[in-house]
Coordinates of C-alpha atoms and ligand atoms in Angstrom, one line a residue:
X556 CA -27.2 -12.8 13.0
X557 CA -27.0 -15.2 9.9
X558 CA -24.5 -17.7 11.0
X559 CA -20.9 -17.9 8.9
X560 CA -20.6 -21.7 7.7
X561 CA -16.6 -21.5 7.6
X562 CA -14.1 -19.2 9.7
X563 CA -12.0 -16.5 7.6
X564 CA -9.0 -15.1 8.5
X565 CA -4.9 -15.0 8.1
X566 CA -3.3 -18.3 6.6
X567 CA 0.4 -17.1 6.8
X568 CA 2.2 -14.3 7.5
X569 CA 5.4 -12.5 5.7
X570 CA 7.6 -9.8 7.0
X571 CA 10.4 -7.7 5.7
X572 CA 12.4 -5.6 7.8
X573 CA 15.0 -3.2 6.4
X574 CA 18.6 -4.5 6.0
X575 CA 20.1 -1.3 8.4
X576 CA 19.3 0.3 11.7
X577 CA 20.1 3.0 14.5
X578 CA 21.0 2.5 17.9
X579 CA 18.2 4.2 20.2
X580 CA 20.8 4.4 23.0
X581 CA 23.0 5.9 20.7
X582 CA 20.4 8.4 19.0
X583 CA 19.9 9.5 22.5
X584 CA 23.6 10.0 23.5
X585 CA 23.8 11.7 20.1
X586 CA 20.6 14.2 21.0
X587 CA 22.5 14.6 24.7
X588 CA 19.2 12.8 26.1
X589 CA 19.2 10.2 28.7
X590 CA 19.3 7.1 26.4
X591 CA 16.9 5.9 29.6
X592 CA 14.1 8.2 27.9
X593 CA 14.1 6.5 24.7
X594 CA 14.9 2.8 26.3
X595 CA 12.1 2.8 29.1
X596 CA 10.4 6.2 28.7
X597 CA 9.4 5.2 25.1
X598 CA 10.4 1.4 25.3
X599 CA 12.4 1.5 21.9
X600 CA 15.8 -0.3 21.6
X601 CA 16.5 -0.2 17.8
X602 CA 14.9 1.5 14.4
X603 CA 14.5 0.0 11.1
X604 CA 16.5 2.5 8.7
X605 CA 15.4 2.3 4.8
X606 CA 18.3 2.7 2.5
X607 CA 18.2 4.1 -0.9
X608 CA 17.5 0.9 -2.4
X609 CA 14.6 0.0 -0.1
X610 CA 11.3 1.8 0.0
X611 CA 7.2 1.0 0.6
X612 CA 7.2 -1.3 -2.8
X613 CA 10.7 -3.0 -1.9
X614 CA 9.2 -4.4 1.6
X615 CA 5.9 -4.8 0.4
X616 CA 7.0 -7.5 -2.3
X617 CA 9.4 -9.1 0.4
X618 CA 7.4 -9.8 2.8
X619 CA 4.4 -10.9 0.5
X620 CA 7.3 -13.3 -1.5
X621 CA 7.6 -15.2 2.4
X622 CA 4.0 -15.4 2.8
X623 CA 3.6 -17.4 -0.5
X624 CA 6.7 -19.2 -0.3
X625 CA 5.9 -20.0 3.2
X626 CA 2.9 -21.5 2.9
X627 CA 2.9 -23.0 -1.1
X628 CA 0.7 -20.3 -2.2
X629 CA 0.7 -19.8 -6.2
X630 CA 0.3 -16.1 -7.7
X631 CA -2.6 -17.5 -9.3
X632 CA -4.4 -18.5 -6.5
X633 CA -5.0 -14.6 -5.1
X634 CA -7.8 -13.1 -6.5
X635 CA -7.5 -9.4 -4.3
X636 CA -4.7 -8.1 -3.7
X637 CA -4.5 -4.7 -1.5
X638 CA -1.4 -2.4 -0.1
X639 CA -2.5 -0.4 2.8
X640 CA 0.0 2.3 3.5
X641 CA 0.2 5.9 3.9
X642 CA 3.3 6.1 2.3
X643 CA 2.9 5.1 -0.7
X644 CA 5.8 5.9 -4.3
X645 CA 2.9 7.4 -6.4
X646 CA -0.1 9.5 -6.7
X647 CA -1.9 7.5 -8.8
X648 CA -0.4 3.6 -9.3
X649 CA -0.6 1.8 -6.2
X650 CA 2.1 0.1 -4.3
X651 CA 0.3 -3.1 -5.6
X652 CA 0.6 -3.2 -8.6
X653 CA 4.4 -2.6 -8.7
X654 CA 3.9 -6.2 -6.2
X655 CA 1.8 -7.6 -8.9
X656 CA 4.1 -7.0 -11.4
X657 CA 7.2 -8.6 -9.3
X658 CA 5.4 -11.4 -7.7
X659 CA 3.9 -12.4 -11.0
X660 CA 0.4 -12.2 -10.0
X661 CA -2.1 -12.4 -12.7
X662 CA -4.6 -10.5 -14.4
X663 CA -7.9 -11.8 -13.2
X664 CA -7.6 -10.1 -9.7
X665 CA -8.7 -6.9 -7.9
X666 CA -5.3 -4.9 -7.4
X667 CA -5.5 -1.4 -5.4
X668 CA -4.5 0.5 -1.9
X669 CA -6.2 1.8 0.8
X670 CA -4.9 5.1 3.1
X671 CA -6.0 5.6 6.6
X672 CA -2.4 6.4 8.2
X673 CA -1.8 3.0 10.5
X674 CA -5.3 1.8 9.9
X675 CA -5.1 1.1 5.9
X676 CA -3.6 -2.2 6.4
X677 CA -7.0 -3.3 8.8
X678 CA -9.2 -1.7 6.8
X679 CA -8.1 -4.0 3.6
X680 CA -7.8 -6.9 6.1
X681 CA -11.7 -6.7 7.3
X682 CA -12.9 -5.8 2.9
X683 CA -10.7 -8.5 2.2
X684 CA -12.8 -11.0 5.1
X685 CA -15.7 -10.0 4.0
X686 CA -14.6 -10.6 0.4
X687 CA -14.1 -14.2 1.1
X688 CA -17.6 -14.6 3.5
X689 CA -19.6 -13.1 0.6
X690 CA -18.7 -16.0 -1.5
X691 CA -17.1 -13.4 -4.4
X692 CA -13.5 -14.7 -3.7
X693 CA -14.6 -18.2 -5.3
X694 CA -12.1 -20.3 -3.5
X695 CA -9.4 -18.2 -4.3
X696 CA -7.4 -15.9 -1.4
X697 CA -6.3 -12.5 -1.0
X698 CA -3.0 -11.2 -0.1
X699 CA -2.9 -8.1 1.7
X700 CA 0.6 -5.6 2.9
X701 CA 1.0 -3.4 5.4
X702 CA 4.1 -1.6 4.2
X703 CA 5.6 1.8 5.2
X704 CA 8.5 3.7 6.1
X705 CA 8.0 6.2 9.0
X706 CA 9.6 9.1 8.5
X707 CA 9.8 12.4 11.4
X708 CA 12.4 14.7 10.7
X709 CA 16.2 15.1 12.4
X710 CA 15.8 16.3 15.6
X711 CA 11.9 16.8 16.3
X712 CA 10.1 14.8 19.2
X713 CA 9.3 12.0 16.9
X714 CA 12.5 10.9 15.3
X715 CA 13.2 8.4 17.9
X716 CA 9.9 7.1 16.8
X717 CA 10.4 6.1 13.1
X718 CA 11.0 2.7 11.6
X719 CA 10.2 1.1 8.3
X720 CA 8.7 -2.2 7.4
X721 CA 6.4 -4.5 5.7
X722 CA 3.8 -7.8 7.0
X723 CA 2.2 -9.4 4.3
X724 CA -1.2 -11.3 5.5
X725 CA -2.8 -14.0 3.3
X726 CA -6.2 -14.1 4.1
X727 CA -8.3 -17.6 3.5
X728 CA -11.2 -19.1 4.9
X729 CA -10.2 -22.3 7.2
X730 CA -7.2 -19.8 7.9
X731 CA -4.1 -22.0 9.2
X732 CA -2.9 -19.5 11.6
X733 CA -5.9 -16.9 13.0
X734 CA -9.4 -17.2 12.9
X735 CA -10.8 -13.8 12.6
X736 CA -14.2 -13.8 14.5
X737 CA -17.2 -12.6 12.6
X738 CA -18.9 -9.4 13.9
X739 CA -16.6 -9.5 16.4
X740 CA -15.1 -5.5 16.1
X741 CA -15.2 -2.4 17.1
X742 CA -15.1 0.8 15.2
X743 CA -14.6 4.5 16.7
X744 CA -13.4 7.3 13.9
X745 CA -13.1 10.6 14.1
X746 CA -11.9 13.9 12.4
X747 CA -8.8 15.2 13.7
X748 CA -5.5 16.9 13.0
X749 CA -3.2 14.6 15.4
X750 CA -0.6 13.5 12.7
X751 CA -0.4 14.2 9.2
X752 CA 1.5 14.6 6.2
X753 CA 0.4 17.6 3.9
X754 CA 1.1 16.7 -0.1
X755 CA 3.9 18.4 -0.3
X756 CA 6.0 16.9 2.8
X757 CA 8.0 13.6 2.9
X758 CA 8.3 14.1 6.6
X759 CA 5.3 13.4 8.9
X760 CA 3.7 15.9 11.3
X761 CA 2.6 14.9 14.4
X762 CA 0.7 17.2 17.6
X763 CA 2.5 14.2 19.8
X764 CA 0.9 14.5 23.1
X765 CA -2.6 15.2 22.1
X766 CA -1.9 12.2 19.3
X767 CA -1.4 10.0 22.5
X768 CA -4.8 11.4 24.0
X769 CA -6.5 10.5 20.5
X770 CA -5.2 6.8 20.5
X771 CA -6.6 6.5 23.9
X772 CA -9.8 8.3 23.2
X773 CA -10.2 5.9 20.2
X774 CA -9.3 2.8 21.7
X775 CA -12.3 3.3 24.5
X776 CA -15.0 4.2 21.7
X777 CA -13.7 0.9 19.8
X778 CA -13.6 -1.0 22.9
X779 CA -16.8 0.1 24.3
X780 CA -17.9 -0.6 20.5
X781 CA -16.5 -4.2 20.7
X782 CA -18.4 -4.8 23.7
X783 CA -21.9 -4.1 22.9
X784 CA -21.4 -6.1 19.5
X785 CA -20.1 -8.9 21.2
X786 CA -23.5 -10.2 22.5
X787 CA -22.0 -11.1 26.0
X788 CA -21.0 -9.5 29.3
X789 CA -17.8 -10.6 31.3
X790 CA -18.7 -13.8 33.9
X791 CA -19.7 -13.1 37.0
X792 CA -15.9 -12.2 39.3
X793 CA -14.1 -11.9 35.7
X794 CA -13.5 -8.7 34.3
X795 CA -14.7 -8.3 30.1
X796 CA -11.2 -8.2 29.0
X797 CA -10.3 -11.6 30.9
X798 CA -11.8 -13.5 27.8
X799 CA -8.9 -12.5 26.1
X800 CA -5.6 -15.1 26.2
X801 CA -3.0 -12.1 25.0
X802 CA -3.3 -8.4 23.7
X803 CA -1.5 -7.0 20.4
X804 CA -2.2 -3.2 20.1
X805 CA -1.0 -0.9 17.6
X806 CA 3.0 0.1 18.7
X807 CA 4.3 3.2 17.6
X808 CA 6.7 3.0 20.7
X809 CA 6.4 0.2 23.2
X810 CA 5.4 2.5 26.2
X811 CA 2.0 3.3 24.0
X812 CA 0.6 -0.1 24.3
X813 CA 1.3 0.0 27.6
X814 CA -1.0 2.9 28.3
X815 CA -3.1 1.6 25.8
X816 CA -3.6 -1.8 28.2
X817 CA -3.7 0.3 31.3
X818 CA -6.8 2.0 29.5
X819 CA -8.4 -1.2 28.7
X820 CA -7.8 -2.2 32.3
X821 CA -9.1 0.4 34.0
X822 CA -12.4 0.6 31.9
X823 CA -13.2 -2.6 33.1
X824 CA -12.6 -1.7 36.6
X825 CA -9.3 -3.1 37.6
X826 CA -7.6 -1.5 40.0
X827 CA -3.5 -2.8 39.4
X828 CA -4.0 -2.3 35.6
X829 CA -0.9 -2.4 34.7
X830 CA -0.2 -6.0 36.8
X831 CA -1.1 -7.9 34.1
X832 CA 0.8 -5.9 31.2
X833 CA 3.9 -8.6 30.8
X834 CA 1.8 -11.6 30.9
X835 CA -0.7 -10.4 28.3
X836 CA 1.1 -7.8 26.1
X837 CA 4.9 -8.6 26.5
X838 CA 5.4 -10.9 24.3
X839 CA 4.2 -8.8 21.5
X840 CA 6.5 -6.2 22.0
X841 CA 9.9 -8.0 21.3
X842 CA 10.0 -7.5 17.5
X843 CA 8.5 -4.1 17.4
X844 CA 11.0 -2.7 20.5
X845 CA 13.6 -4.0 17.9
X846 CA 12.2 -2.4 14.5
X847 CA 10.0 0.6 15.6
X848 CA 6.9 1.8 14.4
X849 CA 6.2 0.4 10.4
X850 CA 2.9 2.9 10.8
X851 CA 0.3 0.2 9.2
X852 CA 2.0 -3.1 9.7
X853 CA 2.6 -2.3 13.4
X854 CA -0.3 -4.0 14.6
X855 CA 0.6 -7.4 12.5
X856 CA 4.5 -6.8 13.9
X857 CA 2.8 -7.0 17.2
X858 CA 1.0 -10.0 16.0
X859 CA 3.5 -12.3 15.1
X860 CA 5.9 -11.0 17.6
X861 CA 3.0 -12.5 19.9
X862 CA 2.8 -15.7 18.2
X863 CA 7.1 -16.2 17.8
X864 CA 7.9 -15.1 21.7
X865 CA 4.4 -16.9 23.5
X866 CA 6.1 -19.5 25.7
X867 CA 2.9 -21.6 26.3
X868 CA 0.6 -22.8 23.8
X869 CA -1.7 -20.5 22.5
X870 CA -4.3 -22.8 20.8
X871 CA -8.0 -21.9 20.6
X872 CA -7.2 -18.7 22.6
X873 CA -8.7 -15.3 21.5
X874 CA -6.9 -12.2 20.7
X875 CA -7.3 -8.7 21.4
X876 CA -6.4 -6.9 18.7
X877 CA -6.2 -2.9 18.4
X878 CA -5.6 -0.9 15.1
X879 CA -5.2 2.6 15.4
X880 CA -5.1 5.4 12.5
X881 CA -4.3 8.7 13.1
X882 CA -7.1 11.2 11.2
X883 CA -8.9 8.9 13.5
X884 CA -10.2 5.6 12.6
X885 CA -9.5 2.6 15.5
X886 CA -10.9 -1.0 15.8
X887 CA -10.9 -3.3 18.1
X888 CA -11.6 -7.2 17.3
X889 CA -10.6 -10.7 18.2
X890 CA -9.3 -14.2 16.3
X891 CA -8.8 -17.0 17.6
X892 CA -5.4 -19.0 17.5
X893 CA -5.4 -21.9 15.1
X894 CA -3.4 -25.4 15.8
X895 CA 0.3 -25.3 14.6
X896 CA 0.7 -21.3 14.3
X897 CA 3.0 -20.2 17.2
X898 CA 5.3 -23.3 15.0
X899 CA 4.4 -21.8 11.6
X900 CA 5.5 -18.1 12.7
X901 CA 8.8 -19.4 14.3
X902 CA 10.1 -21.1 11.4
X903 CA 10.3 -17.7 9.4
X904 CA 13.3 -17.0 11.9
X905 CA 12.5 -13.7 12.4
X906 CA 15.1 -13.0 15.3
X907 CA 17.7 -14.5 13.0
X908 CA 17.0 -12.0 9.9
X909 CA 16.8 -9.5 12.4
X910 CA 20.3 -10.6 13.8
X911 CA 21.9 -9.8 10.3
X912 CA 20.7 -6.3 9.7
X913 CA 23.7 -4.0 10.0
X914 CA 23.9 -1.1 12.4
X915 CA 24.8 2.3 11.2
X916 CA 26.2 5.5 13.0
X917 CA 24.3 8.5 13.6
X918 CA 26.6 9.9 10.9
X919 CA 25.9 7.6 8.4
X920 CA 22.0 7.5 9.8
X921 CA 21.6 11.0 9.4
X922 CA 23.1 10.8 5.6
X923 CA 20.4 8.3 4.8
X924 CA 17.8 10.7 5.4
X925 CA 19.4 13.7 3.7
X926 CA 19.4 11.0 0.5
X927 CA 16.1 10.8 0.8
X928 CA 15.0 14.1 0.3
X929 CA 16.4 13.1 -3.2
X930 CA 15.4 10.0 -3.6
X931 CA 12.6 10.9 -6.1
X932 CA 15.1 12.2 -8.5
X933 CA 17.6 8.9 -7.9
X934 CA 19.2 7.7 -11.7
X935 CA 19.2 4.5 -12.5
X936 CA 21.7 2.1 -11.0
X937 CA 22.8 -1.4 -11.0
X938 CA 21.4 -2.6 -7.8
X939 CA 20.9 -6.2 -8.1
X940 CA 19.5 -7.6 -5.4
X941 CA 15.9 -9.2 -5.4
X942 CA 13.2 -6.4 -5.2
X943 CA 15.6 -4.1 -4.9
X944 CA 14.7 -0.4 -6.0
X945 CA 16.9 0.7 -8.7
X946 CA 15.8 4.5 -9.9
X947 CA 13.9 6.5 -12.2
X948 CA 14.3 6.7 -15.9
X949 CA 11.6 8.7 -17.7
X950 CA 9.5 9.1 -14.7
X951 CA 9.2 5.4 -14.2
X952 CA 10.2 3.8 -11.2
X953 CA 12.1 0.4 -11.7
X954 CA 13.2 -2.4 -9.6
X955 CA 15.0 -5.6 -9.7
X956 CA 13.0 -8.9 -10.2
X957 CA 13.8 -11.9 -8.6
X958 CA 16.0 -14.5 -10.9
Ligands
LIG1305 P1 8.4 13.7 24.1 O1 7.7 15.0 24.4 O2 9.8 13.9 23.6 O3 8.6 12.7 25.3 O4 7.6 13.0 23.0 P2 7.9 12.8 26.7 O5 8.4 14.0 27.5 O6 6.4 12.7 26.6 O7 8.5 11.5 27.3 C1 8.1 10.2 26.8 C2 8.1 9.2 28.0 O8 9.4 9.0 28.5 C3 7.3 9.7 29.2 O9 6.6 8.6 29.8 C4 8.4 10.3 30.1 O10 8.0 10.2 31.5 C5 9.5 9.2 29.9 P3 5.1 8.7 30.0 O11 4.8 9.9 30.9 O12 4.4 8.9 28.7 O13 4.7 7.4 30.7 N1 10.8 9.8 30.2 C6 11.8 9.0 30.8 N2 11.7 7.7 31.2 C7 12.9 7.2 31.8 N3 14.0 7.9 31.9 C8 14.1 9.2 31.5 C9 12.9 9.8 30.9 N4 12.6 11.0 30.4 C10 11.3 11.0 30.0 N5 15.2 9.9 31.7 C11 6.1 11.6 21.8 C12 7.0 11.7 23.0 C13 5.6 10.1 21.8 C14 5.0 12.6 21.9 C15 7.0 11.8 20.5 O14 8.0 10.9 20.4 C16 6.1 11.9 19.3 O15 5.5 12.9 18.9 N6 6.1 10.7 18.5 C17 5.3 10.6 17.3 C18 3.8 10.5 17.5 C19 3.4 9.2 18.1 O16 4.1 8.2 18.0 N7 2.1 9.2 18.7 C20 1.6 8.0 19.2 C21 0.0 7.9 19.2 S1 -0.6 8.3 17.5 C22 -0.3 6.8 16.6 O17 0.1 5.8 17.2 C23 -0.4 6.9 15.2 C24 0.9 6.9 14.4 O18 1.4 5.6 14.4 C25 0.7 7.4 13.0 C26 -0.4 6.8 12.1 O19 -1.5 6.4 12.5 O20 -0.1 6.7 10.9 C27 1.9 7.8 15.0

């Protein structure tokens, strides 16, 4: 293998929740379940809830405004920049280049979106890598968003597993926060009709138990992928996933990644899989148990949830990371924590924006999403607030630009 002469990966991190949520424990009491089921069956305490003035291009341009701001990033330095989501506003224009046009990014860069339900946002992270190692990107970076609203409808099996969110991920070689590790990934994709959205559906549809089989038949092909690419075996009395400090999988509900680290586990022949779940996969559930899934920034949530809630110090440790896409396309690869990032991601204060989001009743929830079914017809209004959406007029949509 032709050796890489500098590391690539993510130089800073931005996220945008939405401003609202729902109570899982009172969604349940409302549903006349056992508020226990959603809690500790699914491991969900809160949902994100999009407003009418919020939507895929209103997070995305949030949370890529904190990754720039955050780490003194001009527009002009990105050269590439990509929106992976699977819900996107248009058929044609991608999400990016609404963010292009309200971040001020300029012309001499390579603006599109990429769809493969939760996996679009990896696969524009690894073109985006491999971007900068070809020598193309010319010193500049790329700035790539995860944004999506996750949508089920009222009432089905999967409504107490929406959310809605954006992470924005700036990618650089001599990255300050993760070092991706070259060739080290996974891939296992197949074709099949877990959960989908047909054209003419805003809500999602979802075959949810045999969706749960796929993620775990995935994340084995991946894994089992990831370890014949990695050019080493486990050391002798260590088990292969031992070489890896902490775990983030792909969280549509907390209780996922749990059986997605009891898979992992087991494969490599433990037999108390699920002993080592809260010392290497706990941390990274705080912020998604507290948002719910955001579809293809849920693996980055899981991320920086990692970084902000690790106790010790994570430096020079490796990852395990896990993207999942229903349709099916999975990886599993590895980065290595850089000096100074567990600080870096705690001074976004995270758990204090989350702190000011306001909590709605089931009532007022349940209005929300019988707005959206119009939303695509919403008139123009006065909403002021930064990168807020404010309507259609003559089949444009517009928003609010920062002052
Ligand atoms: P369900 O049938 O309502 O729930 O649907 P269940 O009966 O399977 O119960 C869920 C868990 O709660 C079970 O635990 C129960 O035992 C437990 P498990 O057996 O799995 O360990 N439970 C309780 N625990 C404590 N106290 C109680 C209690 N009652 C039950 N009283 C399902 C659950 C996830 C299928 C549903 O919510 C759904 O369809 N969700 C959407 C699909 C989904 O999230 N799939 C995940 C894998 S696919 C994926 O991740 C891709 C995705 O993100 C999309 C993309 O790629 O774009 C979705």
């Amino acid at each position: 293998m032709t050796p890489f002469l500098f590391s690539v990966g993510i130089d800073a991190f931005g996220v945008a929740v939405p401003k609202t949520f729902v109570s899982l424990t009172k969604l349940a009491q409302a549903r006349g379940v056992d508020p226990q089921k959603y809690l500790g069956g699914l491991g969900t305490e809160l949902m994100g809830i999009a407003m009418p003035d919020e939507d895929t291009v209103t997070l995305a341009a949030r949370a890529a405004h904190q990754a720039l701001e955050s780490s003194n990033t001009r527009p002009e330095d990105i050269g590439m920049l990509v929106v992976g989501t699977e819900t996107a506003v248009d058929h044609s224009k991608p999400v990016a280049s609404f963010v292009q046009g309200l971040l001020g990014i300029g012309p001499r860069c390579r603006v599109f979106e990429t769809k493969h339900a939760c996996y679009g946002g990896t696969a524009a992270l690894q073109l985006a890598a491999d971007w900068i190692r070809s020598g193309s990107a010319k010193g500049q970076k790329a700035l790539v968003i995860c944004s999506d609203i996750a949508r089920y409808g009222l009432h089905t099996p999967g409504e107490p597993t929406q959310g809605a969110g954006a992470v924005a991920l700036l990618i650089s070689s001599s990255p300050r926060l993760l070092a991706l590790e070259p060739g080290q990934s996974g891939l296992c994709s197949m074709d099949v009709h877990d959960f989908w959205r047909p054209l003419y559906s805003k809500d999602a549809l979802v075959d949810g138990h045999y969706s749960v089989q796929c993620y775990l038949d995935a994340l084995s092909g991946a894994y089992a992928d990831y370890q014949a690419n990695a050019g080493t075996t486990a050391a002798p009395g260590t088990l292969f996933s031992d070489r890896f400090a902490a775990f983030a999988y792909h969280v549509p509900y907390g209780k996922m990644a749990r059986k997605a680290h009891r898979q992992i586990r087991t494969l490599d022949g433990d037999a108390t899989p699920d002993e080592s779940f809260e010392r290497l996969v706990g941390a990274s559930l705080r912020l998604p148990s507290l948002v719910g899934n955001i579809y293809t920034g849920s693996l980055y949530l899981a991320v920086v949830s990692l970084l902000d809630a690790t106790k010790g110090d994570l430096t020079g440790q490796r990852l395990g990371l896990f993207s999942y896409g229903s349709g099916a396309c999975a990886e599993f690869f590895s980065a290595v924590v850089q000096p100074g990032a567990q600080a870096a991601v705690q001074a976004l204060g995270l758990s204090a924006t989350l702190a000011r989001r306001r909590e709605l009743s089931i009532d007022e929830y349940e209005a929300v999403m019988r707005t959206r079914e119009a939303l695509d017809e919403k008139p123009l209004d006065a909403a002021k607030s930064a990168f807020a959406f404010q309507g259609i007029a003559e089949h444009r949509r517009t928003y609010a630009r920062p002052s």
